[in-house]
PDB file of C-alpha atoms in Angstrom:
ATOM      1  CA  MET A   1      14.606 -37.632   0.628  1.00  0.00           C
ATOM      2  CA  ALA A   2      14.169 -34.277   2.351  1.00  0.00           C
ATOM      3  CA  GLN A   3      12.870 -33.166   5.714  1.00  0.00           C
ATOM      4  CA  TRP A   4      11.286 -29.739   6.125  1.00  0.00           C
ATOM      5  CA  MET A   5      12.105 -27.742   9.223  1.00  0.00           C
ATOM      6  CA  ASN A   6      10.284 -24.528  10.214  1.00  0.00           C
ATOM      7  CA  MET A   7      12.868 -22.068  11.560  1.00  0.00           C
ATOM      8  CA  SER A   8      10.430 -19.386  12.756  1.00  0.00           C
ATOM      9  CA  GLY A   9       7.732 -19.195  15.415  1.00  0.00           C
ATOM     10  CA  VAL A  10       4.172 -19.553  14.174  1.00  0.00           C
ATOM     11  CA  ASP A  11       2.756 -16.793  16.347  1.00  0.00           C
ATOM     12  CA  GLY A  12       1.969 -13.712  14.326  1.00  0.00           C
ATOM     13  CA  HIS A  13       1.126 -10.136  15.239  1.00  0.00           C
ATOM     14  CA  GLY A  14      -2.416  -8.849  14.951  1.00  0.00           C
ATOM     15  CA  PHE A  15      -3.351  -5.418  13.594  1.00  0.00           C
ATOM     16  CA  SER A  16      -5.845  -2.814  14.764  1.00  0.00           C
ATOM     17  CA  TYR A  17      -6.836  -0.032  12.365  1.00  0.00           C
ATOM     18  CA  ILE A  18      -5.998   3.497  13.580  1.00  0.00           C
ATOM     19  CA  GLY A  19      -6.703   5.640  10.554  1.00  0.00           C
ATOM     20  CA  ARG A  20      -5.785   6.908   7.128  1.00  0.00           C
ATOM     21  CA  PHE A  21      -3.994  10.045   5.981  1.00  0.00           C
ATOM     22  CA  ASN A  22      -3.485  11.835   2.684  1.00  0.00           C
ATOM     23  CA  HIS A  23      -1.627  15.124   2.229  1.00  0.00           C
ATOM     24  CA  GLU A  24      -2.626  15.640  -1.409  1.00  0.00           C
ATOM     25  CA  PHE A  25      -0.037  13.129  -2.541  1.00  0.00           C
ATOM     26  CA  GLY A  26       0.904  12.876  -6.182  1.00  0.00           C
ATOM     27  CA  ARG A  27       2.045   9.248  -5.975  1.00  0.00           C
ATOM     28  CA  VAL A  28       3.896   7.830  -2.980  1.00  0.00           C
ATOM     29  CA  THR A  29       6.292   5.039  -3.942  1.00  0.00           C
ATOM     30  CA  GLY A  30       8.462   4.598  -0.832  1.00  0.00           C
ATOM     31  CA  ILE A  31       8.072   4.732   2.945  1.00  0.00           C
ATOM     32  CA  ALA A  32      10.373   4.343   5.962  1.00  0.00           C
ATOM     33  CA  ALA A  33      10.366   5.061   9.712  1.00  0.00           C
ATOM     34  CA  THR A  34      12.905   7.116  11.654  1.00  0.00           C
ATOM     35  CA  ILE A  35      14.342   6.364  15.089  1.00  0.00           C
ATOM     36  CA  LYS A  36      12.056   9.054  16.551  1.00  0.00           C
ATOM     37  CA  GLY A  37       8.990   7.306  15.155  1.00  0.00           C
ATOM     38  CA  ASN A  38       8.355   9.773  12.331  1.00  0.00           C
ATOM     39  CA  ILE A  39       7.606   8.546   8.822  1.00  0.00           C
ATOM     40  CA  VAL A  40       9.333   9.592   5.583  1.00  0.00           C
ATOM     41  CA  LEU A  41       7.424   9.299   2.291  1.00  0.00           C
ATOM     42  CA  CYS A  42       8.688   9.557  -1.287  1.00  0.00           C
ATOM     43  CA  ASP A  43       6.204  11.454  -3.452  1.00  0.00           C
ATOM     44  CA  TYR A  44       7.464  10.467  -6.889  1.00  0.00           C
ATOM     45  CA  ASP A  45       5.147  12.669  -8.950  1.00  0.00           C
ATOM     46  CA  LYS A  46       5.674  15.825  -6.866  1.00  0.00           C
ATOM     47  CA  LYS A  47       9.453  15.324  -6.524  1.00  0.00           C
ATOM     48  CA  ASN A  48       9.559  15.716  -2.767  1.00  0.00           C
ATOM     49  CA  LEU A  49      10.013  13.931   0.534  1.00  0.00           C
ATOM     50  CA  ILE A  50       7.320  14.314   3.180  1.00  0.00           C
ATOM     51  CA  LEU A  51       7.842  13.900   6.932  1.00  0.00           C
ATOM     52  CA  VAL A  52       4.854  13.053   9.124  1.00  0.00           C
ATOM     53  CA  ASP A  53       4.505  12.110  12.794  1.00  0.00           C
ATOM     54  CA  PRO A  54       3.534   8.563  13.889  1.00  0.00           C
ATOM     55  CA  LEU A  55      -0.179   9.244  13.293  1.00  0.00           C
ATOM     56  CA  GLY A  56       0.371  10.856   9.907  1.00  0.00           C
ATOM     57  CA  ASN A  57       0.202  14.531  10.870  1.00  0.00           C
ATOM     58  CA  TYR A  58       2.251  16.677   8.479  1.00  0.00           C
ATOM     59  CA  LEU A  59       5.579  17.995   9.812  1.00  0.00           C
ATOM     60  CA  LYS A  60       7.639  19.215   6.849  1.00  0.00           C
ATOM     61  CA  ASN A  61       8.763  18.390   3.336  1.00  0.00           C
ATOM     62  CA  LEU A  62      11.913  18.556   1.254  1.00  0.00           C
ATOM     63  CA  ASN A  63      11.734  19.488  -2.430  1.00  0.00           C
ATOM     64  CA  LEU A  64      14.102  17.585  -4.712  1.00  0.00           C
ATOM     65  CA  ASP A  65      15.419  18.085  -8.233  1.00  0.00           C
ATOM     66  CA  SER A  66      14.453  14.568  -9.330  1.00  0.00           C
ATOM     67  CA  GLU A  67      11.799  11.932  -8.612  1.00  0.00           C
ATOM     68  CA  PRO A  68      12.416   9.979  -5.382  1.00  0.00           C
ATOM     69  CA  TYR A  69      11.433   6.329  -5.776  1.00  0.00           C
ATOM     70  CA  ASP A  70      12.524   4.446  -2.665  1.00  0.00           C
ATOM     71  CA  VAL A  71      13.708   5.289   0.862  1.00  0.00           C
ATOM     72  CA  ASP A  72      15.061   3.363   3.822  1.00  0.00           C
ATOM     73  CA  ILE A  73      16.587   4.385   7.144  1.00  0.00           C
ATOM     74  CA  THR A  74      19.444   2.605   8.876  1.00  0.00           C
ATOM     75  CA  SER A  75      19.764   1.688  12.540  1.00  0.00           C
ATOM     76  CA  GLN A  76      21.951   4.792  12.878  1.00  0.00           C
ATOM     77  CA  ASN A  77      19.016   6.953  11.693  1.00  0.00           C
ATOM     78  CA  ILE A  78      20.607   7.849   8.367  1.00  0.00           C
ATOM     79  CA  GLY A  79      18.241   7.834   5.404  1.00  0.00           C
ATOM     80  CA  TYR A  80      18.976   6.855   1.814  1.00  0.00           C
ATOM     81  CA  VAL A  81      16.719   8.016  -1.012  1.00  0.00           C
ATOM     82  CA  THR A  82      17.032   6.700  -4.558  1.00  0.00           C
ATOM     83  CA  GLN A  83      16.449   8.915  -7.604  1.00  0.00           C
ATOM     84  CA  PRO A  84      16.659   6.529 -10.574  1.00  0.00           C
ATOM     85  CA  ASN A  85      15.873   9.158 -13.220  1.00  0.00           C
ATOM     86  CA  SER A  86      18.922  11.204 -12.220  1.00  0.00           C
ATOM     87  CA  ARG A  87      20.997   8.066 -11.516  1.00  0.00           C
ATOM     88  CA  SER A  88      21.650   9.243  -7.963  1.00  0.00           C
ATOM     89  CA  VAL A  89      21.137   8.504  -4.276  1.00  0.00           C
ATOM     90  CA  LEU A  90      20.715  10.992  -1.432  1.00  0.00           C
ATOM     91  CA  GLN A  91      22.002  10.495   2.098  1.00  0.00           C
ATOM     92  CA  ILE A  92      19.707  12.419   4.474  1.00  0.00           C
ATOM     93  CA  ASP A  93      19.063  13.307   8.099  1.00  0.00           C
ATOM     94  CA  PRO A  94      15.440  12.106   8.017  1.00  0.00           C
ATOM     95  CA  ASP A  95      14.000  13.834  11.093  1.00  0.00           C
ATOM     96  CA  ASN A  96      15.401  17.207   9.988  1.00  0.00           C
ATOM     97  CA  MET A  97      14.745  16.676   6.270  1.00  0.00           C
ATOM     98  CA  MET A  98      18.318  17.674   5.420  1.00  0.00           C
ATOM     99  CA  VAL A  99      20.476  16.328   2.582  1.00  0.00           C
ATOM    100  CA  LEU A 100      23.874  15.221   3.880  1.00  0.00           C
ATOM    101  CA  PHE A 101      25.402  13.885   0.665  1.00  0.00           C
ATOM    102  CA  GLN A 102      24.524  13.019  -2.918  1.00  0.00           C
ATOM    103  CA  ALA A 103      26.214  10.382  -5.049  1.00  0.00           C
ATOM    104  CA  LYS A 104      25.721   9.653  -8.735  1.00  0.00           C
ATOM    105  CA  CYS A 105      26.457   6.601 -10.816  1.00  0.00           C
ATOM    106  CA  SER A 106      29.559   7.151 -12.906  1.00  0.00           C
ATOM    107  CA  GLU A 107      29.014   4.259 -15.309  1.00  0.00           C
ATOM    108  CA  LEU A 108      26.781   4.681 -18.363  1.00  0.00           C
ATOM    109  CA  GLY A 109      23.646   2.549 -18.331  1.00  0.00           C
ATOM    110  CA  THR A 110      23.733   2.322 -14.522  1.00  0.00           C
ATOM    111  CA  THR A 111      21.283   3.798 -12.012  1.00  0.00           C
ATOM    112  CA  VAL A 112      20.367   3.493  -8.337  1.00  0.00           C
ATOM    113  CA  PHE A 113      16.861   2.091  -8.237  1.00  0.00           C
ATOM    114  CA  CYS A 114      15.947   0.929  -4.719  1.00  0.00           C
ATOM    115  CA  VAL A 115      17.455   0.653  -1.245  1.00  0.00           C
ATOM    116  CA  SER A 116      17.194  -1.590   1.814  1.00  0.00           C
ATOM    117  CA  ALA A 117      18.731  -1.124   5.257  1.00  0.00           C
ATOM    118  CA  VAL A 118      20.385  -4.038   7.028  1.00  0.00           C
ATOM    119  CA  PRO A 119      18.402  -4.694  10.242  1.00  0.00           C
ATOM    120  CA  ASN A 120      19.933  -4.496  13.699  1.00  0.00           C
ATOM    121  CA  THR A 121      23.322  -2.955  12.904  1.00  0.00           C
ATOM    122  CA  GLY A 122      23.301  -0.924  16.135  1.00  0.00           C
ATOM    123  CA  ARG A 123      22.954   2.766  16.916  1.00  0.00           C
ATOM    124  CA  CYS A 124      26.694   3.478  16.758  1.00  0.00           C
ATOM    125  CA  PHE A 125      28.570   3.864  13.489  1.00  0.00           C
ATOM    126  CA  SER A 126      30.770   0.852  12.823  1.00  0.00           C
ATOM    127  CA  LYS A 127      32.374  -1.089  10.004  1.00  0.00           C
ATOM    128  CA  LYS A 128      29.167  -3.059   9.472  1.00  0.00           C
ATOM    129  CA  VAL A 129      27.362  -2.474   6.170  1.00  0.00           C
ATOM    130  CA  PRO A 130      24.284  -0.411   7.184  1.00  0.00           C
ATOM    131  CA  CYS A 131      22.378  -0.762   3.909  1.00  0.00           C
ATOM    132  CA  TYR A 132      22.423  -1.994   0.330  1.00  0.00           C
ATOM    133  CA  LEU A 133      21.563   0.022  -2.732  1.00  0.00           C
ATOM    134  CA  GLY A 134      19.707  -1.704  -5.535  1.00  0.00           C
ATOM    135  CA  VAL A 135      21.876  -0.688  -8.499  1.00  0.00           C
ATOM    136  CA  LYS A 136      20.729  -1.571 -12.016  1.00  0.00           C
ATOM    137  CA  THR A 137      23.316  -2.081 -14.704  1.00  0.00           C
ATOM    138  CA  HIS A 138      23.209  -3.955 -18.028  1.00  0.00           C
ATOM    139  CA  GLY A 139      19.646  -5.090 -17.305  1.00  0.00           C
ATOM    140  CA  ASN A 140      20.367  -6.664 -13.898  1.00  0.00           C
ATOM    141  CA  LEU A 141      19.991  -5.413 -10.340  1.00  0.00           C
ATOM    142  CA  TYR A 142      22.789  -5.778  -7.803  1.00  0.00           C
ATOM    143  CA  ALA A 143      22.632  -5.406  -4.019  1.00  0.00           C
ATOM    144  CA  PHE A 144      25.505  -2.961  -3.624  1.00  0.00           C
ATOM    145  CA  PRO A 145      26.940  -2.391  -0.116  1.00  0.00           C
ATOM    146  CA  VAL A 146      27.544   1.156   1.104  1.00  0.00           C
ATOM    147  CA  ASN A 147      28.967   2.658   4.256  1.00  0.00           C
ATOM    148  CA  HIS A 148      28.270   5.980   5.922  1.00  0.00           C
ATOM    149  CA  ASP A 149      31.743   7.354   5.256  1.00  0.00           C
ATOM    150  CA  GLU A 150      31.846   6.797   1.510  1.00  0.00           C
ATOM    151  CA  ILE A 151      29.343   6.086  -1.252  1.00  0.00           C
ATOM    152  CA  ASN A 152      31.304   5.093  -4.330  1.00  0.00           C
ATOM    153  CA  ILE A 153      28.979   3.501  -6.885  1.00  0.00           C
ATOM    154  CA  THR A 154      31.577   1.931  -9.177  1.00  0.00           C
ATOM    155  CA  ASP A 155      32.576  -1.585 -10.252  1.00  0.00           C
ATOM    156  CA  ILE A 156      29.039  -2.787  -9.578  1.00  0.00           C
ATOM    157  CA  GLU A 157      29.452  -6.305 -10.957  1.00  0.00           C
ATOM    158  CA  GLU A 158      32.612  -6.856  -8.906  1.00  0.00           C
ATOM    159  CA  ASN A 159      31.452  -5.371  -5.596  1.00  0.00           C
ATOM    160  CA  GLY A 160      27.715  -6.159  -5.637  1.00  0.00           C
ATOM    161  CA  TYR A 161      25.562  -9.268  -5.355  1.00  0.00           C
ATOM    162  CA  GLU A 162      23.482 -10.049  -8.437  1.00  0.00           C
ATOM    163  CA  ILE A 163      19.793 -10.251  -7.497  1.00  0.00           C
ATOM    164  CA  GLY A 164      18.135 -10.588 -10.912  1.00  0.00           C
ATOM    165  CA  SER A 165      16.401  -8.563 -13.596  1.00  0.00           C
ATOM    166  CA  CYS A 166      13.175  -6.508 -13.484  1.00  0.00           C
ATOM    167  CA  VAL A 167      13.366  -6.029  -9.687  1.00  0.00           C
ATOM    168  CA  LEU A 168      10.909  -3.423  -8.307  1.00  0.00           C
ATOM    169  CA  LYS A 169      11.974  -3.482  -4.637  1.00  0.00           C
ATOM    170  CA  PHE A 170      14.161  -5.707  -2.504  1.00  0.00           C
ATOM    171  CA  HIS A 171      14.393  -6.371   1.226  1.00  0.00           C
ATOM    172  CA  THR A 172      17.594  -7.175   3.106  1.00  0.00           C
ATOM    173  CA  VAL A 173      16.969 -10.149   5.384  1.00  0.00           C
ATOM    174  CA  ASN A 174      20.490 -10.063   6.830  1.00  0.00           C
ATOM    175  CA  ALA A 175      23.984  -9.066   5.727  1.00  0.00           C
ATOM    176  CA  ASP A 176      24.077 -11.538   2.826  1.00  0.00           C
ATOM    177  CA  SER A 177      20.503 -12.470   1.861  1.00  0.00           C
ATOM    178  CA  TRP A 178      17.669 -10.615   0.114  1.00  0.00           C
ATOM    179  CA  LEU A 179      14.039 -11.008  -0.957  1.00  0.00           C
ATOM    180  CA  SER A 180      12.911  -9.274  -4.157  1.00  0.00           C
ATOM    181  CA  CYS A 181       9.681  -8.270  -5.916  1.00  0.00           C
ATOM    182  CA  ILE A 182       9.810  -8.850  -9.670  1.00  0.00           C
ATOM    183  CA  GLY A 183       7.935  -6.480 -11.966  1.00  0.00           C
ATOM    184  CA  GLY A 184       4.773  -7.876 -13.554  1.00  0.00           C
ATOM    185  CA  GLN A 185       5.048 -11.285 -11.850  1.00  0.00           C
ATOM    186  CA  ASN A 186       3.152 -13.147  -9.132  1.00  0.00           C
ATOM    187  CA  TYR A 187       6.140 -14.429  -7.192  1.00  0.00           C
ATOM    188  CA  ILE A 188       9.129 -13.172  -5.219  1.00  0.00           C
ATOM    189  CA  THR A 189      12.733 -14.380  -5.224  1.00  0.00           C
ATOM    190  CA  TYR A 190      15.228 -15.165  -2.479  1.00  0.00           C
ATOM    191  CA  ASN A 191      18.976 -14.648  -2.898  1.00  0.00           C
ATOM    192  CA  GLU A 192      21.695 -15.709  -0.496  1.00  0.00           C
ATOM    193  CA  GLY A 193      25.308 -14.778  -1.149  1.00  0.00           C
ATOM    194  CA  PHE A 194      26.643 -15.045  -4.675  1.00  0.00           C
ATOM    195  CA  ASP A 195      25.320 -18.446  -5.678  1.00  0.00           C
ATOM    196  CA  TYR A 196      21.956 -19.347  -4.139  1.00  0.00           C
ATOM    197  CA  GLN A 197      18.706 -18.095  -5.672  1.00  0.00           C
ATOM    198  CA  ILE A 198      15.191 -19.550  -5.605  1.00  0.00           C
ATOM    199  CA  LYS A 199      11.836 -18.441  -6.938  1.00  0.00           C
ATOM    200  CA  ILE A 200       9.113 -18.409  -4.268  1.00  0.00           C
ATOM    201  CA  ASP A 201       6.134 -19.180  -6.477  1.00  0.00           C
ATOM    202  CA  ASN A 202       3.951 -21.093  -4.008  1.00  0.00           C
ATOM    203  CA  ILE A 203       1.895 -17.989  -3.108  1.00  0.00           C
ATOM    204  CA  ALA A 204      -1.261 -18.723  -5.077  1.00  0.00           C
ATOM    205  CA  THR A 205      -3.234 -15.894  -3.433  1.00  0.00           C
ATOM    206  CA  ILE A 206      -0.895 -13.032  -4.347  1.00  0.00           C
ATOM    207  CA  ASP A 207      -1.019 -10.872  -7.453  1.00  0.00           C
ATOM    208  CA  THR A 208       1.729  -8.394  -8.386  1.00  0.00           C
ATOM    209  CA  PRO A 209       3.851  -8.113  -5.217  1.00  0.00           C
ATOM    210  CA  ASN A 210       5.265  -4.588  -4.881  1.00  0.00           C
ATOM    211  CA  ASP A 211       7.135  -4.327  -1.586  1.00  0.00           C
ATOM    212  CA  ILE A 212       8.544  -6.425   1.262  1.00  0.00           C
ATOM    213  CA  CYS A 213       9.312  -5.761   4.935  1.00  0.00           C
ATOM    214  CA  SER A 214       9.781  -7.787   8.125  1.00  0.00           C
ATOM    215  CA  ASP A 215       8.711  -7.647  11.781  1.00  0.00           C
ATOM    216  CA  ASP A 216      10.473  -8.415  15.062  1.00  0.00           C
ATOM    217  CA  ASN A 217       9.540 -12.109  14.739  1.00  0.00           C
ATOM    218  CA  ASP A 218      11.439 -12.335  11.437  1.00  0.00           C
ATOM    219  CA  HIS A 219       8.155 -12.802   9.592  1.00  0.00           C
ATOM    220  CA  ILE A 220       8.109 -11.387   6.080  1.00  0.00           C
ATOM    221  CA  TYR A 221       5.276  -9.179   4.798  1.00  0.00           C
ATOM    222  CA  VAL A 222       4.569  -8.856   1.073  1.00  0.00           C
ATOM    223  CA  SER A 223       2.101  -6.385  -0.446  1.00  0.00           C
ATOM    224  CA  GLY A 224      -0.125  -7.767  -3.206  1.00  0.00           C
ATOM    225  CA  GLN A 225      -0.882  -4.757  -5.379  1.00  0.00           C
ATOM    226  CA  GLY A 226      -3.172  -6.702  -7.685  1.00  0.00           C
ATOM    227  CA  SER A 227      -4.731  -8.960  -5.048  1.00  0.00           C
ATOM    228  CA  ASN A 228      -5.425  -6.192  -2.490  1.00  0.00           C
ATOM    229  CA  ASN A 229      -3.847  -8.051   0.429  1.00  0.00           C
ATOM    230  CA  ILE A 230      -0.792  -8.414   2.633  1.00  0.00           C
ATOM    231  CA  HIS A 231       0.835 -11.842   2.961  1.00  0.00           C
ATOM    232  CA  ARG A 232       2.863 -12.991   5.956  1.00  0.00           C
ATOM    233  CA  LEU A 233       5.610 -15.512   5.197  1.00  0.00           C
ATOM    234  CA  ILE A 234       7.888 -17.642   7.360  1.00  0.00           C
ATOM    235  CA  LYS A 235      11.283 -19.074   6.563  1.00  0.00           C
ATOM    236  CA  TYR A 236      12.068 -22.774   6.663  1.00  0.00           C
ATOM    237  CA  PHE A 237      14.920 -25.011   5.616  1.00  0.00           C
ATOM    238  CA  LYS A 238      14.934 -28.192   3.592  1.00  0.00           C
ATOM    239  CA  LEU A 239      17.319 -30.550   5.373  1.00  0.00           C
ATOM    240  CA  GLN A 240      18.725 -33.331   3.229  1.00  0.00           C
ATOM    241  CA  VAL A 241      18.545 -36.547   5.243  1.00  0.00           C
ATOM    242  CA  GLY A 242      22.010 -37.970   5.790  1.00  0.00           C
ATOM    243  CA  SER A 243      23.615 -34.644   4.912  1.00  0.00           C
ATOM    244  CA  PHE A 244      24.450 -31.408   6.693  1.00  0.00           C
ATOM    245  CA  GLU A 245      23.314 -29.346   3.694  1.00  0.00           C
ATOM    246  CA  THR A 246      20.166 -27.247   3.898  1.00  0.00           C
ATOM    247  CA  GLU A 247      18.289 -25.036   1.449  1.00  0.00           C
ATOM    248  CA  ALA A 248      16.250 -22.014   2.552  1.00  0.00           C
ATOM    249  CA  ASP A 249      12.737 -21.244   1.353  1.00  0.00           C
ATOM    250  CA  TYR A 250       9.645 -19.306   2.462  1.00  0.00           C
ATOM    251  CA  THR A 251       6.000 -20.278   2.776  1.00  0.00           C
ATOM    252  CA  VAL A 252       2.774 -18.398   3.573  1.00  0.00           C
ATOM    253  CA  LEU A 253       1.805 -18.281   7.247  1.00  0.00           C
ATOM    254  CA  ASP A 254      -1.391 -16.298   6.695  1.00  0.00           C
ATOM    255  CA  ILE A 255      -2.979 -13.202   5.113  1.00  0.00           C
ATOM    256  CA  PRO A 256      -3.381 -10.825   8.085  1.00  0.00           C
ATOM    257  CA  LEU A 257      -4.781  -7.911   6.041  1.00  0.00           C
ATOM    258  CA  ASN A 258      -6.933  -7.841   2.907  1.00  0.00           C
ATOM    259  CA  SER A 259      -9.606  -5.798   1.143  1.00  0.00           C
ATOM    260  CA  GLN A 260     -11.972  -6.181   4.117  1.00  0.00           C
ATOM    261  CA  HIS A 261      -9.452  -4.119   6.125  1.00  0.00           C
ATOM    262  CA  GLY A 262      -9.328  -1.372   3.494  1.00  0.00           C
ATOM    263  CA  ILE A 263      -6.353  -2.735   1.542  1.00  0.00           C
ATOM    264  CA  LYS A 264      -6.652  -1.511  -2.051  1.00  0.00           C
ATOM    265  CA  GLU A 265      -3.744  -1.457  -4.506  1.00  0.00           C
ATOM    266  CA  PRO A 266      -1.019  -1.406  -1.801  1.00  0.00           C
ATOM    267  CA  VAL A 267       2.307  -0.050  -3.034  1.00  0.00           C
ATOM    268  CA  ALA A 268       4.753   0.097  -0.113  1.00  0.00           C
ATOM    269  CA  LEU A 269       4.843  -0.837   3.548  1.00  0.00           C
ATOM    270  CA  CYS A 270       6.946  -0.568   6.704  1.00  0.00           C
ATOM    271  CA  PHE A 271       6.924  -0.972  10.473  1.00  0.00           C
ATOM    272  CA  ASN A 272       8.095   1.757  12.789  1.00  0.00           C
ATOM    273  CA  GLN A 273      11.379   1.194  14.624  1.00  0.00           C
ATOM    274  CA  ASP A 274       9.865  -0.472  17.710  1.00  0.00           C
ATOM    275  CA  TYR A 275       7.368  -2.511  15.638  1.00  0.00           C
ATOM    276  CA  SER A 276       4.347  -0.984  17.410  1.00  0.00           C
ATOM    277  CA  LYS A 277       2.811   0.453  14.216  1.00  0.00           C
ATOM    278  CA  PHE A 278       2.423  -0.793  10.650  1.00  0.00           C
ATOM    279  CA  TYR A 279       2.081   1.556   7.654  1.00  0.00           C
ATOM    280  CA  ILE A 280       0.750   0.669   4.207  1.00  0.00           C
ATOM    281  CA  VAL A 281       0.903   3.024   1.229  1.00  0.00           C
ATOM    282  CA  ASN A 282      -2.518   2.387  -0.306  1.00  0.00           C
ATOM    283  CA  GLU A 283      -4.631   3.245  -3.371  1.00  0.00           C
ATOM    284  CA  TRP A 284      -1.647   3.222  -5.754  1.00  0.00           C
ATOM    285  CA  GLY A 285       0.215   5.778  -3.655  1.00  0.00           C
ATOM    286  CA  LYS A 286      -2.642   8.165  -2.869  1.00  0.00           C
ATOM    287  CA  SER A 287      -3.063   7.467   0.854  1.00  0.00           C
ATOM    288  CA  VAL A 288      -1.441   5.712   3.833  1.00  0.00           C
ATOM    289  CA  LEU A 289      -3.150   3.335   6.283  1.00  0.00           C
ATOM    290  CA  VAL A 290      -1.940   3.175   9.909  1.00  0.00           C
ATOM    291  CA  PHE A 291      -2.374   0.090  12.098  1.00  0.00           C
ATOM    292  CA  ASP A 292      -1.471  -0.600  15.712  1.00  0.00           C
ATOM    293  CA  VAL A 293       0.469  -3.849  16.126  1.00  0.00           C
ATOM    294  CA  ILE A 294      -1.119  -6.026  18.814  1.00  0.00           C
TER     295      ILE A 294
END
C-alpha cells in the first residue's frame, strides 16, 4: 500500500503577454537568460549566438564556426554553448558575447549535445558543480559534471550519470537529479543519482515535449511541440506505508499556456534570472514570445 504526498505548493504563476520578436532567425534551438536580464539565443541554421535585451531588442551577435544547439548560463553568469556537429562546447561571457574557452570531445563517437545549469549555486565561484553537459557516447546520453576551472570531457561512462538514449534536452533539478525530453515520444523521464529512473507518461495532453525549465516555486514547465502548449508539473513522493522509503514522480498541475495564447510549435523556453519574465521560442524556432510573470 502506498500513500501519495505532494511536496510542492499548488499555487502557480500567471502569465501576461508582452510581445513577440524575430530578428530574421534561421532556426533558434536554445535560449537562456543572463544575470543582467539579457537573453542569449542559439541560431542553429545561421551558426551564431544572438544577444537581446529583456524585451527582445537586438544587442549583438557572435558568429561561430559550427551550429550551436543548446545554451545555459550558470549562477556565476558563465554561459555554456553546445556544438554537437563539431563535438565541442564553448564557455562564454554571455553579456559581452565573448568566447572564454572551447573544449572538444577526445573520444571517438562522443559529442556534447545539450547543457543544463545547476540552479542556485551562488554568485561566487566555488567547488560546487555549476552545470552538467549532456554528452552522448555509444548511443546514450550522460549528465557530465563540469567546473569553471577545467572542462575535461573524458571517461564519460565513469564520471557521468547515465540519463538514457535519444535525449533532446535535459533539465537539472538539483545536483543529482534530471528531467529529460526524449526524441519522438510523448513522455519525459526523471533520473536521480545512478540508479533511479522513471518514465513520466501520465501527461495525456502533451505531444512531442522539446524542452524543460523550472520556476522559483520548483514547478516544472514542459513545452509540447506537437500539442502547441506548455505544461506545468509538480513533484510528489510515493511513501510506502510502514517504510521510510519514498519514490519521486511528477504530475500535471495545469496547462498555463496553449494555442489560444499564441503557442505554436514551441521549441525552447526559459525564465529570466529573477523569474519576472518567461520566454518561449515559438514557430519551430522562428520567433520568441515574451510574457510577464504575475
